[in-house]
C-alpha positions as a printed NumPy array, in Angstrom:
array([[ 85.358,  11.147, 150.351],
       [ 87.2  ,  14.761, 149.89 ],
       [ 85.664,  17.372, 152.168],
       [ 85.085,  19.768, 149.404],
       [ 84.581,  22.696, 151.847],
       [ 87.868,  22.121, 153.251],
       [ 89.565,  22.244, 149.521],
       [ 87.736,  25.777, 148.998],
       [ 89.231,  27.309, 151.69 ],
       [ 92.428,  26.268, 151.057],
       [ 92.511,  27.893, 147.916],
       [ 94.771,  26.182, 145.23 ],
       [ 95.658,  26.959, 141.566],
       [ 94.247,  24.159, 139.293],
       [ 95.191,  25.322, 136.199],
       [ 97.068,  28.086, 134.251],
       [ 98.912,  29.327, 130.996],
       [ 98.295,  31.266, 128.217],
       [ 95.172,  31.638, 126.297],
       [ 93.908,  34.021, 123.902],
       [ 90.788,  36.114, 124.952],
       [ 88.159,  38.81 , 123.564],
       [ 88.221,  42.045, 125.341],
       [ 84.899,  42.823, 126.593],
       [ 84.424,  46.265, 125.488],
       [ 86.745,  46.758, 122.541],
       [ 86.676,  43.335, 120.764],
       [ 90.332,  42.767, 119.998],
       [ 92.35 ,  39.64 , 120.729],
       [ 95.102,  39.547, 123.628],
       [ 97.225,  36.501, 124.646],
       [ 97.091,  36.222, 128.956],
       [ 97.791,  34.552, 131.453],
       [ 95.347,  32.808, 133.265],
       [ 95.364,  31.603, 136.393],
       [ 92.065,  29.028, 137.48 ],
       [ 91.646,  28.902, 141.113],
       [ 89.836,  26.443, 143.387],
       [ 87.472,  28.715, 144.594],
       [ 86.039,  29.531, 141.355],
       [ 88.138,  32.238, 140.487],
       [ 89.44 ,  32.767, 137.123],
       [ 91.882,  35.616, 136.821],
       [ 93.965,  36.732, 133.805],
       [ 97.325,  38.671, 133.837],
       [ 99.652,  40.476, 131.259],
       [101.699,  37.515, 131.212],
       [103.533,  34.666, 133.731],
       [106.137,  36.98 , 134.805],
       [103.604,  39.433, 136.199],
       [101.775,  36.554, 137.805],
       [104.714,  35.22 , 139.413],
       [105.291,  38.708, 141.182],
       [102.211,  37.848, 142.8  ],
       [102.74 ,  36.668, 146.16 ],
       [100.9  ,  33.429, 146.747],
       [ 99.693,  33.929, 150.115],
       [ 98.284,  36.457, 149.204],
       [ 94.783,  36.775, 150.498],
       [ 93.851,  40.252, 149.6  ],
       [ 93.367,  39.9  , 145.771],
       [ 92.682,  43.264, 145.255],
       [ 96.531,  44.099, 144.839],
       [ 97.486,  40.648, 142.542],
       [ 98.26 ,  42.899, 139.602],
       [ 96.001,  40.912, 137.545],
       [ 93.807,  42.121, 134.261],
       [ 90.815,  40.684, 134.925],
       [ 89.231,  38.287, 137.153],
       [ 85.872,  36.319, 136.546],
       [ 83.749,  34.699, 139.406],
       [ 83.011,  30.909, 137.776],
       [ 79.695,  29.86 , 140.268],
       [ 77.387,  28.511, 138.063],
       [ 79.054,  28.68 , 134.935],
       [ 78.365,  27.278, 131.332],
       [ 81.046,  26.651, 129.47 ],
       [ 80.68 ,  25.516, 126.092],
       [ 83.362,  24.84 , 123.07 ],
       [ 82.314,  27.725, 119.95 ],
       [ 83.524,  28.339, 116.633],
       [ 84.075,  31.531, 116.696],
       [ 84.86 ,  32.9  , 113.033],
       [ 86.609,  36.252, 114.329],
       [ 89.454,  34.888, 116.084],
       [ 92.677,  36.363, 114.254],
       [ 94.132,  32.417, 113.704],
       [ 92.338,  30.209, 111.296],
       [ 93.042,  27.315, 113.111],
       [ 92.585,  28.559, 116.277],
       [ 89.127,  29.664, 115.596],
       [ 88.064,  26.013, 116.347],
       [ 89.74 ,  25.805, 119.442],
       [ 87.536,  28.944, 121.091],
       [ 85.698,  28.26 , 124.089],
       [ 82.743,  30.5  , 125.324],
       [ 82.519,  30.741, 129.519],
       [ 79.468,  32.304, 130.374],
       [ 77.597,  33.836, 133.989],
       [ 74.99 ,  36.022, 134.905],
       [ 77.495,  38.868, 134.974],
       [ 79.616,  37.915, 131.86 ],
       [ 80.566,  35.839, 128.675],
       [ 84.359,  35.23 , 128.177],
       [ 85.644,  34.245, 124.547],
       [ 89.033,  32.778, 124.974],
       [ 90.698,  30.288, 122.647],
       [ 94.114,  28.393, 123.121],
       [ 96.856,  27.442, 120.044],
       [ 95.922,  23.729, 120.046],
       [ 92.612,  21.913, 120.544],
       [ 93.882,  19.6  , 123.76 ],
       [ 94.333,  22.662, 125.63 ],
       [ 91.149,  24.039, 125.083],
       [ 89.925,  20.517, 125.57 ],
       [ 91.938,  20.471, 129.28 ],
       [ 90.881,  24.4  , 129.885],
       [ 87.312,  23.66 , 129.448],
       [ 87.436,  20.609, 131.812],
       [ 89.301,  22.47 , 134.654],
       [ 86.639,  25.361, 134.366],
       [ 83.609,  22.967, 133.921],
       [ 84.979,  21.211, 137.421],
       [ 85.844,  24.407, 139.292],
       [ 82.645,  25.854, 138.532],
       [ 81.022,  22.802, 139.883],
       [ 83.006,  22.533, 142.927],
       [ 82.266,  26.153, 143.31 ],
       [ 78.386,  26.019, 143.079],
       [ 78.191,  22.419, 145.077],
       [ 80.819,  23.91 , 148.104],
       [ 77.815,  26.177, 148.947],
       [ 75.521,  24.159, 149.341],
       [ 73.847,  25.764, 152.438],
       [ 72.319,  29.252, 152.074],
       [ 75.28 ,  31.111, 154.027],
       [ 77.661,  29.412, 152.552],
       [ 76.591,  30.316, 149.027],
       [ 76.154,  34.072, 150.115],
       [ 79.809,  34.292, 151.508],
       [ 81.184,  32.967, 148.717],
       [ 79.285,  35.525, 146.502],
       [ 79.878,  38.286, 148.502],
       [ 84.187,  37.085, 148.991],
       [ 84.279,  36.647, 145.464],
       [ 82.024,  40.023, 144.145],
       [ 83.916,  42.112, 146.512],
       [ 87.101,  40.896, 144.806],
       [ 85.881,  41.589, 141.162],
       [ 84.449,  45.066, 142.573],
       [ 87.398,  46.473, 143.831],
       [ 89.395,  44.954, 141.19 ],
       [ 87.592,  46.664, 138.657],
       [ 87.835,  50.229, 140.636],
       [ 91.558,  49.574, 141.205],
       [ 91.94 ,  49.631, 137.106]])
């Protein structure tokens, strides 16, 4: 049996790659390099090169150079047909990730890619949610990730 709390403590990259996301304010679509971490954070960067410049051991995510970050604790993940996706075929490869604070629409060029992302996001969301089995762990996780997200928003 794997000790889930140790997996969360040792933050690891679960999945990474290009997806196209819809902007939060301006509903334009931008291709971004997404990185999914085992602690329940999904970060996205302008491209792979920007992420490559990040020191993987850097615990301070404020200065990581990401364009955005989403806490996946308790996230709901569903496939969605999104008619406003620019590429006709890709609109069927759309994923909707919803948390209490945000809904993120993103798509991949291939249906197999978005299926892999959906599975990975679901697993990380469940892992982040169940690893916080005690109230203290839950509060600590939420506070840590909320602080990262808040400081990242201010920095941009």
